[in-house]
mmCIF file of C-alpha atoms in Angstrom:
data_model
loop_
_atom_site.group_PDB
_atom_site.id
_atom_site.type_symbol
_atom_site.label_atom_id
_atom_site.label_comp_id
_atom_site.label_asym_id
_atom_site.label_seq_id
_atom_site.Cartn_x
_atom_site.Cartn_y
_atom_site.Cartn_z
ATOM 1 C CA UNK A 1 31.335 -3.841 5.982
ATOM 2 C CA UNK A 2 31.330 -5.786 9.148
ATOM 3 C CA UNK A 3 28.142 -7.520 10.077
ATOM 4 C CA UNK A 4 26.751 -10.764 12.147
ATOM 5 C CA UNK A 5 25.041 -13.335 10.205
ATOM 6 C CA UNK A 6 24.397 -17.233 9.772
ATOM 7 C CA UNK A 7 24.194 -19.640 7.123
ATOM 8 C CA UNK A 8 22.688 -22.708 9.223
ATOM 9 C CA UNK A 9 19.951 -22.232 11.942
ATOM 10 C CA UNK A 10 21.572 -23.803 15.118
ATOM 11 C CA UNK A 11 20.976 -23.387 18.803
ATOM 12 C CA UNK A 12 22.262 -20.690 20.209
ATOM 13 C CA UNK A 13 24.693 -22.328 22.127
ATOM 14 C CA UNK A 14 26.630 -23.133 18.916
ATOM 15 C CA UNK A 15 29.313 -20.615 17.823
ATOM 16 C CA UNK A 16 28.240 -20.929 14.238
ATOM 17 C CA UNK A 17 24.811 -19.828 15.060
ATOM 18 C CA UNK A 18 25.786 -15.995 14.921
ATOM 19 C CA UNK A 19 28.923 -15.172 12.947
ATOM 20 C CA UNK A 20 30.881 -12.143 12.565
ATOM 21 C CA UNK A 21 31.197 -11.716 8.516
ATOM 22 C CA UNK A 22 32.396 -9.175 6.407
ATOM 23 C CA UNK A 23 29.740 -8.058 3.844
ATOM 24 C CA UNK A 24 29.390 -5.746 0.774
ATOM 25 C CA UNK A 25 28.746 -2.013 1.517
ATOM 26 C CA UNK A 26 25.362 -1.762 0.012
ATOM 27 C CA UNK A 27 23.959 1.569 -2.164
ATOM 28 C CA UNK A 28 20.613 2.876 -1.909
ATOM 29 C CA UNK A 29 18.125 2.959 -4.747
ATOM 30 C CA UNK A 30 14.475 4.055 -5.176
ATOM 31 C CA UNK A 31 13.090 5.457 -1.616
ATOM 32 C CA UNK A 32 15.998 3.825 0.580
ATOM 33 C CA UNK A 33 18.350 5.620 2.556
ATOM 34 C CA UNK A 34 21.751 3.698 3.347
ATOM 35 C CA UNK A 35 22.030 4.043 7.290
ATOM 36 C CA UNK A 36 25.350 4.058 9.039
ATOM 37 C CA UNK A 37 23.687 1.451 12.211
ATOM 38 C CA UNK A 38 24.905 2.412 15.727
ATOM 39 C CA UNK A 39 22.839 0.633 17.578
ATOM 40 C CA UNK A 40 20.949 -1.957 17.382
ATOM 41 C CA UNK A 41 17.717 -3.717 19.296
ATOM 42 C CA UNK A 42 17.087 -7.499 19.983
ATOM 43 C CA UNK A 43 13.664 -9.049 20.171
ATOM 44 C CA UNK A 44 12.042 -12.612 20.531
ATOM 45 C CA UNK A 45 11.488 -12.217 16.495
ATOM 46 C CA UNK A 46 15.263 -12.764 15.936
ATOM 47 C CA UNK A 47 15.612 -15.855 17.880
ATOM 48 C CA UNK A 48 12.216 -17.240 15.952
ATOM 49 C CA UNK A 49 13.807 -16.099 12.790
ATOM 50 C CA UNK A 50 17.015 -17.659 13.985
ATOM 51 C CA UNK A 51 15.773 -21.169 15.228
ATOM 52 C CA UNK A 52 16.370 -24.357 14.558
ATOM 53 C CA UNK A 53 15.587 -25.571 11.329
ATOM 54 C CA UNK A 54 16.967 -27.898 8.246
ATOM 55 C CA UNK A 55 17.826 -24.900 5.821
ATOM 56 C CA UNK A 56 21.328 -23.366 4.377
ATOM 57 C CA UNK A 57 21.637 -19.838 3.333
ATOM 58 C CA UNK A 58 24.411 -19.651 0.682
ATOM 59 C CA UNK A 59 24.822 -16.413 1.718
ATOM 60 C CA UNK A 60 25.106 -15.149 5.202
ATOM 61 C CA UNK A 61 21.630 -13.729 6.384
ATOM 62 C CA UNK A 62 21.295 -11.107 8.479
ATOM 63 C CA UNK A 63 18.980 -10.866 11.193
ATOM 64 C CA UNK A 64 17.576 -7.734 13.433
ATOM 65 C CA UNK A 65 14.496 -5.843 13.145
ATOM 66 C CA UNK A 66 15.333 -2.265 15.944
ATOM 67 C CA UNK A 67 18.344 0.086 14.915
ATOM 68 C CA UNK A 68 19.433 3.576 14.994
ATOM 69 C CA UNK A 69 22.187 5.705 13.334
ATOM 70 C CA UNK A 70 23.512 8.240 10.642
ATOM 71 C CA UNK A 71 21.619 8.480 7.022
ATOM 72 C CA UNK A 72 24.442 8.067 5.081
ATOM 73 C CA UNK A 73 23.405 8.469 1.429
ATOM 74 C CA UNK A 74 19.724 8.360 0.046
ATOM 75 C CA UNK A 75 18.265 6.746 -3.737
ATOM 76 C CA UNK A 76 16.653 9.488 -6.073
ATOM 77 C CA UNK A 77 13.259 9.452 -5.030
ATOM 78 C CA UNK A 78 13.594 10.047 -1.311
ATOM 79 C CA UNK A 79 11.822 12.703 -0.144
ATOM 80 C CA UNK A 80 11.623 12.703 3.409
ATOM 81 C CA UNK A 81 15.290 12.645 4.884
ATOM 82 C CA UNK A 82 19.295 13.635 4.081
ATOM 83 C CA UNK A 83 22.604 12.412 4.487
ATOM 84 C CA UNK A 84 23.454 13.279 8.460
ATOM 85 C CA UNK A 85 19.860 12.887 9.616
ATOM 86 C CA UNK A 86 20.066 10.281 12.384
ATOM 87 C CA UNK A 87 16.778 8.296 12.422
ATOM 88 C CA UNK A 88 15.388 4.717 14.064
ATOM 89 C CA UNK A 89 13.459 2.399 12.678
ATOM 90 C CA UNK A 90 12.347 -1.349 13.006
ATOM 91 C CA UNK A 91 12.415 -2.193 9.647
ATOM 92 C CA UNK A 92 11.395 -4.972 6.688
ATOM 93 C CA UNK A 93 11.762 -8.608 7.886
ATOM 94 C CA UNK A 94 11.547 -9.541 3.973
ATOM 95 C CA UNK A 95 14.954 -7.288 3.605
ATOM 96 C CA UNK A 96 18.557 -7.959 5.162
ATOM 97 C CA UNK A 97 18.330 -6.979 8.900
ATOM 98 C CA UNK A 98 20.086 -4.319 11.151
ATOM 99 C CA UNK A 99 23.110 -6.431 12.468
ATOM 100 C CA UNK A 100 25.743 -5.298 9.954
ATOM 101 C CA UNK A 101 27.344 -1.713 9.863
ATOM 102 C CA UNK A 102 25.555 -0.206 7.184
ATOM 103 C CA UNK A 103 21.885 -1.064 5.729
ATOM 104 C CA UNK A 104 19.428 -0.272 3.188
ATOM 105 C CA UNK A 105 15.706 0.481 4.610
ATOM 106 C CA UNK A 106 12.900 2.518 3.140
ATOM 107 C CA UNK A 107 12.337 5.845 3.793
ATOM 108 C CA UNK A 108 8.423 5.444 4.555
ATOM 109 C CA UNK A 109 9.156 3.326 7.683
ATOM 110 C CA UNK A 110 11.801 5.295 9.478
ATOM 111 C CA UNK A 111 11.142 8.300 11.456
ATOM 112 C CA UNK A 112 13.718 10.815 12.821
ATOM 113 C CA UNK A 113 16.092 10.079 16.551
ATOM 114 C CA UNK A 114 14.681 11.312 19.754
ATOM 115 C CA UNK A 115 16.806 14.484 20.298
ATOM 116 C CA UNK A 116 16.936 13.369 24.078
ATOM 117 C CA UNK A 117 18.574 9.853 23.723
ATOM 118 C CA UNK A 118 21.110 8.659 22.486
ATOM 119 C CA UNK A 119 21.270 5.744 19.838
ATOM 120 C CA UNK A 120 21.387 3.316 22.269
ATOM 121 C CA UNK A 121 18.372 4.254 24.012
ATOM 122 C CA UNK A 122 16.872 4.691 20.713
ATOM 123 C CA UNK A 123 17.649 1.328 19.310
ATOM 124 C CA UNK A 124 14.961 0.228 21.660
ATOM 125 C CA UNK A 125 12.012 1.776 20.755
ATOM 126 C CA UNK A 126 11.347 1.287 17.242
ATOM 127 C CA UNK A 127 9.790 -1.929 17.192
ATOM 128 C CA UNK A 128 8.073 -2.466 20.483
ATOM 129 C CA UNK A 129 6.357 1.105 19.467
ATOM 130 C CA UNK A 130 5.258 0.545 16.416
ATOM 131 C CA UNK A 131 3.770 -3.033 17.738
ATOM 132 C CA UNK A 132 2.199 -2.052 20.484
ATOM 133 C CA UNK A 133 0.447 1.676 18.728
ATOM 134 C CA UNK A 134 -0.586 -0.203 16.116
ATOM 135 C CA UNK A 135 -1.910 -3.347 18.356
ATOM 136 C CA UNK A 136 -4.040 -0.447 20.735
ATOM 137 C CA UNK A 137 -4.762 2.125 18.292
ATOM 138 C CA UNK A 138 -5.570 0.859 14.872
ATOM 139 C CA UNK A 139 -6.428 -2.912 15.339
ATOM 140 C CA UNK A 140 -8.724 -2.603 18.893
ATOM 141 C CA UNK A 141 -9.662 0.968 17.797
ATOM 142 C CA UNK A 142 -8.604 2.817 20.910
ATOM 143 C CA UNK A 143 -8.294 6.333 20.457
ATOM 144 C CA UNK A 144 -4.677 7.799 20.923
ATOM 145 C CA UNK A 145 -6.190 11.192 22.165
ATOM 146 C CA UNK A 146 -8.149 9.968 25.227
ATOM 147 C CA UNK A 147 -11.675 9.246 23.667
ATOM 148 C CA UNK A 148 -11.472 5.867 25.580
ATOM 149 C CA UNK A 149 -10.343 7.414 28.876
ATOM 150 C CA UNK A 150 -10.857 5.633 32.016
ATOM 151 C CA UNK A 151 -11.731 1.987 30.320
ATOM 152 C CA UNK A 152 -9.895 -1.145 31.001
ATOM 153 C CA UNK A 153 -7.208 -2.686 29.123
ATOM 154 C CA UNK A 154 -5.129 -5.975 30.159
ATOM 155 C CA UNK A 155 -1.836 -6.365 29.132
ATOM 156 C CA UNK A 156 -0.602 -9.798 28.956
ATOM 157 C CA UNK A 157 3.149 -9.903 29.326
ATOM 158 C CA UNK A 158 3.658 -6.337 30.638
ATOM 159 C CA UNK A 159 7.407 -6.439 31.558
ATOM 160 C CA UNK A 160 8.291 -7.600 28.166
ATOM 161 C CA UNK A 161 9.603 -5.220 25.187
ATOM 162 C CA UNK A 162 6.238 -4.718 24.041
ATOM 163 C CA UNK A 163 4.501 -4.055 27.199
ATOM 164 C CA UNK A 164 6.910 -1.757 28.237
ATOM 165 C CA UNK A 165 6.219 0.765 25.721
ATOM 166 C CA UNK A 166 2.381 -0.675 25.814
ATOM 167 C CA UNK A 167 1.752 0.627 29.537
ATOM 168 C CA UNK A 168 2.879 3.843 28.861
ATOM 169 C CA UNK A 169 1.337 4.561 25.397
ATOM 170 C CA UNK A 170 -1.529 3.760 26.931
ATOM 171 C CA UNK A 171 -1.659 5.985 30.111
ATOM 172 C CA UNK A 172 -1.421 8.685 27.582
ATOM 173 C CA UNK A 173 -4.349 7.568 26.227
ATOM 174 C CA UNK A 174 -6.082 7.645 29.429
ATOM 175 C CA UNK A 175 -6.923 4.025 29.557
ATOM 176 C CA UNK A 176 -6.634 2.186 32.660
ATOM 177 C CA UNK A 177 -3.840 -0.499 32.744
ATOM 178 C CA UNK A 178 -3.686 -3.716 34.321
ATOM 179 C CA UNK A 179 -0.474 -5.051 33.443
ATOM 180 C CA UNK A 180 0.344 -8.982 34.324
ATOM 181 C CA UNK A 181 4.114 -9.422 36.138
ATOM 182 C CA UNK A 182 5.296 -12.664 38.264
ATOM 183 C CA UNK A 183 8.787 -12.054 39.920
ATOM 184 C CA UNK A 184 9.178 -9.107 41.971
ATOM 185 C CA UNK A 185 11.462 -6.934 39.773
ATOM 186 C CA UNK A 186 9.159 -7.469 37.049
ATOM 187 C CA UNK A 187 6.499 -6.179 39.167
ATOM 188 C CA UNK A 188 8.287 -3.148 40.249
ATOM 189 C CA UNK A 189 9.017 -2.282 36.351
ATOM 190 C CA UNK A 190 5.289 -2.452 35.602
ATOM 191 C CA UNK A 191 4.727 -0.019 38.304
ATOM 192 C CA UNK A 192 7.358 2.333 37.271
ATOM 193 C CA UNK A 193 5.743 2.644 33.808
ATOM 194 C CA UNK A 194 2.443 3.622 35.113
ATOM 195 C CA UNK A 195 0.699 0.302 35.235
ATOM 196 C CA UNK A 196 -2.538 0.955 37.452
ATOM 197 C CA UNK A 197 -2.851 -2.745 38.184
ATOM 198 C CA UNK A 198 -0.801 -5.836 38.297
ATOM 199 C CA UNK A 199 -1.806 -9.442 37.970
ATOM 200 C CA UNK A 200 0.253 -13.106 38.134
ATOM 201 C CA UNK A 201 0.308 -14.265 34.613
ATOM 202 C CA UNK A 202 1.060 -17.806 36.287
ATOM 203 C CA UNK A 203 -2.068 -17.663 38.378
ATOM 204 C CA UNK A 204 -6.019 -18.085 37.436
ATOM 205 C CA UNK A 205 -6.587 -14.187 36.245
ATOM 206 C CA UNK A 206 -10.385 -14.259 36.993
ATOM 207 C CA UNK A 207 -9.639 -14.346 40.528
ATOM 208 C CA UNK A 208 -7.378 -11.551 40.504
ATOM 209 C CA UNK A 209 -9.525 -9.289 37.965
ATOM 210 C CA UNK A 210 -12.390 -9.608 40.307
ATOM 211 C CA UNK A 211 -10.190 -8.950 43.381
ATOM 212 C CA UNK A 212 -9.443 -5.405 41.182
ATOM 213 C CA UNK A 213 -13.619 -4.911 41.665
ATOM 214 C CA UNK A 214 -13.934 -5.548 38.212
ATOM 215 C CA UNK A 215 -16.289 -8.210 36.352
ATOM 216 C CA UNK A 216 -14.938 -7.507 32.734
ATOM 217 C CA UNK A 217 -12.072 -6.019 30.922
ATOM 218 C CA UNK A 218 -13.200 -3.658 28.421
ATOM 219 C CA UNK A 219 -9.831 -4.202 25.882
ATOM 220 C CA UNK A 220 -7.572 -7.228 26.370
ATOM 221 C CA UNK A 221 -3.844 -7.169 24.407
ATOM 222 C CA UNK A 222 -2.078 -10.575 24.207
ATOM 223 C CA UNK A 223 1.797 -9.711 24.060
ATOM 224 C CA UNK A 224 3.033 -13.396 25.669
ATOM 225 C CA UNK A 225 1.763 -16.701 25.054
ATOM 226 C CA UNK A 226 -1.613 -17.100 23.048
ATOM 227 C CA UNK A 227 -2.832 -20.153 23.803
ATOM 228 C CA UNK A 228 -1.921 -20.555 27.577
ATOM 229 C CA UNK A 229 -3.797 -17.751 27.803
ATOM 230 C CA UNK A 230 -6.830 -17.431 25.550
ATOM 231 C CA UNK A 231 -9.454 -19.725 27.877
ATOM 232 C CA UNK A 232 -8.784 -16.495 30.886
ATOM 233 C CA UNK A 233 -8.994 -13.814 28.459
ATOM 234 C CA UNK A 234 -11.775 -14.698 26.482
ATOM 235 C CA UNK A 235 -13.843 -15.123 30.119
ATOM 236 C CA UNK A 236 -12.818 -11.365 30.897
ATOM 237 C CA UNK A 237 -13.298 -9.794 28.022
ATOM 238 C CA UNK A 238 -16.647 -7.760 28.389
ATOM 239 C CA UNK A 239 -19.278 -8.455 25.598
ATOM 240 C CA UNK A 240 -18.789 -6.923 22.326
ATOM 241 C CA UNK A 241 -14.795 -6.089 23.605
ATOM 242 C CA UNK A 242 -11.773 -6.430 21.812
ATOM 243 C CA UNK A 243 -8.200 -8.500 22.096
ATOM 244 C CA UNK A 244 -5.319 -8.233 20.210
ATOM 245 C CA UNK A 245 -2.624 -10.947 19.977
ATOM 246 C CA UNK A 246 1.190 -10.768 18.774
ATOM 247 C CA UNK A 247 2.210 -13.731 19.332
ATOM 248 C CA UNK A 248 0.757 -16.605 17.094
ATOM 249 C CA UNK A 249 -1.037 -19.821 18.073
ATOM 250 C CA UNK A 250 -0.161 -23.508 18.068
ATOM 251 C CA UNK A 251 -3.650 -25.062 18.857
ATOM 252 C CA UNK A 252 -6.784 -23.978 17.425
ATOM 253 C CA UNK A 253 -8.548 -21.028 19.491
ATOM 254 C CA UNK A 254 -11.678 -21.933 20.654
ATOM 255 C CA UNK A 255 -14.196 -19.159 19.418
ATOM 256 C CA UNK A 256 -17.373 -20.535 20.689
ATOM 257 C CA UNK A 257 -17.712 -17.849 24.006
ATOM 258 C CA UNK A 258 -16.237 -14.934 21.373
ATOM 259 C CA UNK A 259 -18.875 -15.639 18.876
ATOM 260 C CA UNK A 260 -21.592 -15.366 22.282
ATOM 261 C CA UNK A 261 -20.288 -12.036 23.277
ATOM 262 C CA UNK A 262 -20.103 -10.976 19.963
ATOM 263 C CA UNK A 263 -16.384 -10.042 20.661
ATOM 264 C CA UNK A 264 -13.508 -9.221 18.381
ATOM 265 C CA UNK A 265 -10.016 -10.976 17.655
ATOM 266 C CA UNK A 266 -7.460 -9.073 15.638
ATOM 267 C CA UNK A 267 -3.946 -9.805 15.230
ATOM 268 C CA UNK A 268 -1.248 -7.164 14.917
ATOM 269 C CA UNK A 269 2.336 -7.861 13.051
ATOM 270 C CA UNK A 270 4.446 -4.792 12.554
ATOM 271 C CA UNK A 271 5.363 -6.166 9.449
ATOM 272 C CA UNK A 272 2.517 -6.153 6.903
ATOM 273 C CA UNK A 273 3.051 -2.722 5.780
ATOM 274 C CA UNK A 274 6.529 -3.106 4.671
ATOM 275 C CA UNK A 275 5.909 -6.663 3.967
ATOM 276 C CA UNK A 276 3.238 -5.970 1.502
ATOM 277 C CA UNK A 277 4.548 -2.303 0.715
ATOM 278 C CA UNK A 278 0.715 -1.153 1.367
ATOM 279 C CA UNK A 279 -0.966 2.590 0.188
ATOM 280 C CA UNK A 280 -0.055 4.028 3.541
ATOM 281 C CA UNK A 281 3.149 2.130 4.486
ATOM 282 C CA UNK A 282 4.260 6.021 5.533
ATOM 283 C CA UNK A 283 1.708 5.625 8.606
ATOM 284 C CA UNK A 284 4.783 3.694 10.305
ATOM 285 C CA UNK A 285 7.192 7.156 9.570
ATOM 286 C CA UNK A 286 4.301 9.297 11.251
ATOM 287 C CA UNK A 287 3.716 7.069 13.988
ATOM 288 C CA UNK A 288 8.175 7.163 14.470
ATOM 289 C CA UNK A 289 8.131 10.904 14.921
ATOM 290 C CA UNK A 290 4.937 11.287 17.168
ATOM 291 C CA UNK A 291 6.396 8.929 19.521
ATOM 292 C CA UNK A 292 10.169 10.727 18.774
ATOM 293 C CA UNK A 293 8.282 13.435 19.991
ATOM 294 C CA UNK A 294 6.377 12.027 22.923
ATOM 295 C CA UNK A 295 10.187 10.686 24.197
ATOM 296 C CA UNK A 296 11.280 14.496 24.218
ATOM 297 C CA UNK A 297 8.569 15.677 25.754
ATOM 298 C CA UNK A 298 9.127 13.878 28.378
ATOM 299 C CA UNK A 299 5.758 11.679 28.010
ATOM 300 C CA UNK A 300 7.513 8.377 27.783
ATOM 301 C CA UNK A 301 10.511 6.912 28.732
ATOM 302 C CA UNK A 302 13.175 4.499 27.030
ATOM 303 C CA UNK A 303 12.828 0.608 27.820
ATOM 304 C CA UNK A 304 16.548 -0.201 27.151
ATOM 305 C CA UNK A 305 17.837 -2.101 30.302
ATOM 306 C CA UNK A 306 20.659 -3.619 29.093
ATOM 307 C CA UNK A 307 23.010 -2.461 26.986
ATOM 308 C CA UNK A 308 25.776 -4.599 25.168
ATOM 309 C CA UNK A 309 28.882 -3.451 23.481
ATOM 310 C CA UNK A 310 30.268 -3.642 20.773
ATOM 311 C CA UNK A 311 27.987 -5.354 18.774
ATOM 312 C CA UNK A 312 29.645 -8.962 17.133
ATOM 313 C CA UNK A 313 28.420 -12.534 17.482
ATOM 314 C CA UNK A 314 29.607 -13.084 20.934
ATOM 315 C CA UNK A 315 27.342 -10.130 22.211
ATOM 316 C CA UNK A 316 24.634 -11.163 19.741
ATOM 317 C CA UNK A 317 24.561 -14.585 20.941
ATOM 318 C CA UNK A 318 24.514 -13.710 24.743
ATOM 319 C CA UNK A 319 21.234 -11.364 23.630
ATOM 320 C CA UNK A 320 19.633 -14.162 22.531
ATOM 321 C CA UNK A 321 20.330 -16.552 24.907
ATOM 322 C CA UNK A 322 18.439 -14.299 27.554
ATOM 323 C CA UNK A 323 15.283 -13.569 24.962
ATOM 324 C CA UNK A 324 14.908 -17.598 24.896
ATOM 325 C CA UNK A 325 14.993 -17.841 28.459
ATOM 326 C CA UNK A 326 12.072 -15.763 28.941
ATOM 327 C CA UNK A 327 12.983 -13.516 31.323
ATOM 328 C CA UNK A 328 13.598 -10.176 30.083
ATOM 329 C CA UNK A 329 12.464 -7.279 31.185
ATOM 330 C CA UNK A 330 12.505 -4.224 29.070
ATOM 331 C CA UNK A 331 14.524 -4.390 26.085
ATOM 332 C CA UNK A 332 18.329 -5.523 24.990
ATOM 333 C CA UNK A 333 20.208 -3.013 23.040
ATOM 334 C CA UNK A 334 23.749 -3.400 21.363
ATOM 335 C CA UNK A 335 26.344 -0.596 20.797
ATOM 336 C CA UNK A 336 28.908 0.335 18.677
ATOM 337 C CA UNK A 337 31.565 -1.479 16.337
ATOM 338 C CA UNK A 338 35.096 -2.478 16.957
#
């Protein structure tokens, strides 16, 4: 099968940094289903995967973490799809990634296509979804059905992949959304997505916040840069709040105002439950088909603003040259094989 891979972690500027290979067709065992990929997603984890660093694969590894196709055969114990189902899913970072034309990926962390997109547009949900329900509804304990309606939540990083689906997930929620932007487009997106409010990430936030009429920020999510940001969010954050970070530090995180508002700091990564195959790893297939089903209901839209094609090296590496630049808004999506 045809696939994009590296042996050597290289900037992306080298050619040898993505490769096209040719790879063995895999077969599915256990609870995997063998996907035919049409599409896949890129996100800032595949250029941290992909970076720089003084290690040889003696295989080619393949990277990518969003996809969507054709179940093309299942192993004996799956239960919960068929061969011709198409699905999308984000995946196992501890398994071979999306970026090849067939892969193996368990059953318990893939949930069925959106009827209503196609598997472009579908490529780009999978990951940024899962992140961002998970990073709202199980780690600051927002409820998905509204309980928490009309309380504030600041979104660091709103424009990103992440944030994209972020604002809208949680407008259904009822939550009011503050969503931080710094060029004009970016700004615009936000709005388009429902964001209530919009701040300059690059600018003191207090200022802004209390310009809003508001003192304190009941929920705070942290989907772009940590530790520029923690000394402003941990000042907003109301006592006894909650923030939530993706993206990890590089300096320690000083916890001396947390510990005085008696405030909470979780961290969300999409990947524990498939990463440590935990009881209810299937909680990532549920949450799949309630958003699936949120998409054709017309509750939220796709994030996909740029789509690639067909998907090789050359495409791959021009996807990651614009994650690393920091500028993206929305997500990049890949299409098709020649």
């Amino acid at each position: 099968m045809k696939a994009v891979g590296l042996t050597r972690y290289l900037p992306i500027e080298d050619p040898e940094s993505l490769m096209d290979v040719e790879l063995k067709k895999p077969q599915p065992d256990g609870r995997d289903l063998l996907v035919a990929v049409k599409a896949i997603g890129v996100n800032p984890v595949d250029t941290k995967v992909r970076a720089p660093k003084d290690q040889v694969e003696p295989e080619p590894k393949v990277l990518g973490w969003d996809a969507a196709g054709i179940v093309e055969a299942v192993g004996p114990d799956v239960e919960l799809f068929q061969p011709g189902d198409e699905v999308f899913y984000a995946g196992d970072i501890t398994r071979p990634g999306c970026n090849s034309e067939f892969q193996l990926i368990d059953e318990r962390i893939v949930g069925a296509k959106p009827r209503s997109l196609d598997f472009a547009q579908a490529a780009a949900i999978p990951l940024t979804s899962i992140t961002a329900f998970e990073a709202f509804f199980e780690r600051l304990e927002l409820d998905v059905d509204g309980a928490n309606s009309g309380e504030t939540l600041l979104i660091i990083g709103g424009a990103g992949g992440v944030g994209s689906i972020g604002i809208q997930l949680a407008k259904l929620a009822g939550l009011t959304v503050i969503a931080t932007a710094s060029r004009p487009e970016s700004t615009e997106w936000v709005k388009q997505l429902g964001a209530d409010h919009v701040v300059n990430h690059y600018e003191p936030l207090r200022p802004q916040i209390e310009a809003l009429g508001m003192k304190y920020l009941d929920s705070i999510a942290l989907f772009n840069n940590t530790d520029q940001h923690w000394e402003g969010v941990v000042d907003l954050i109301r006592p006894q709040g909650r923030i939530v970070s993706i993206v990890e530090n590089k300096e320690p995180l000083a916890q001396t105002m947390m510990k005085t508002k008696s405030a909470t700091f979780v961290w969300e990564f999409m990947y524990t439950r498939s990463m440590f195959e935990t009881p209810d790893m299937i909680e990532q297939h549920h949450l799949l088909n309630r958003v699936a089903e949120w998409i054709d209901a017309g509750k939220i839209s796709c994030t996909a603003n740029e789509v690639l094609s067909p998907i090789n090296a050359a495409n791959l590496r021009e996807a990651h040259k614009t994650l690393e630049a920091g500028r993206t808004i929305g997500k990049i999506v890949l299409e098709g094989w020649d």
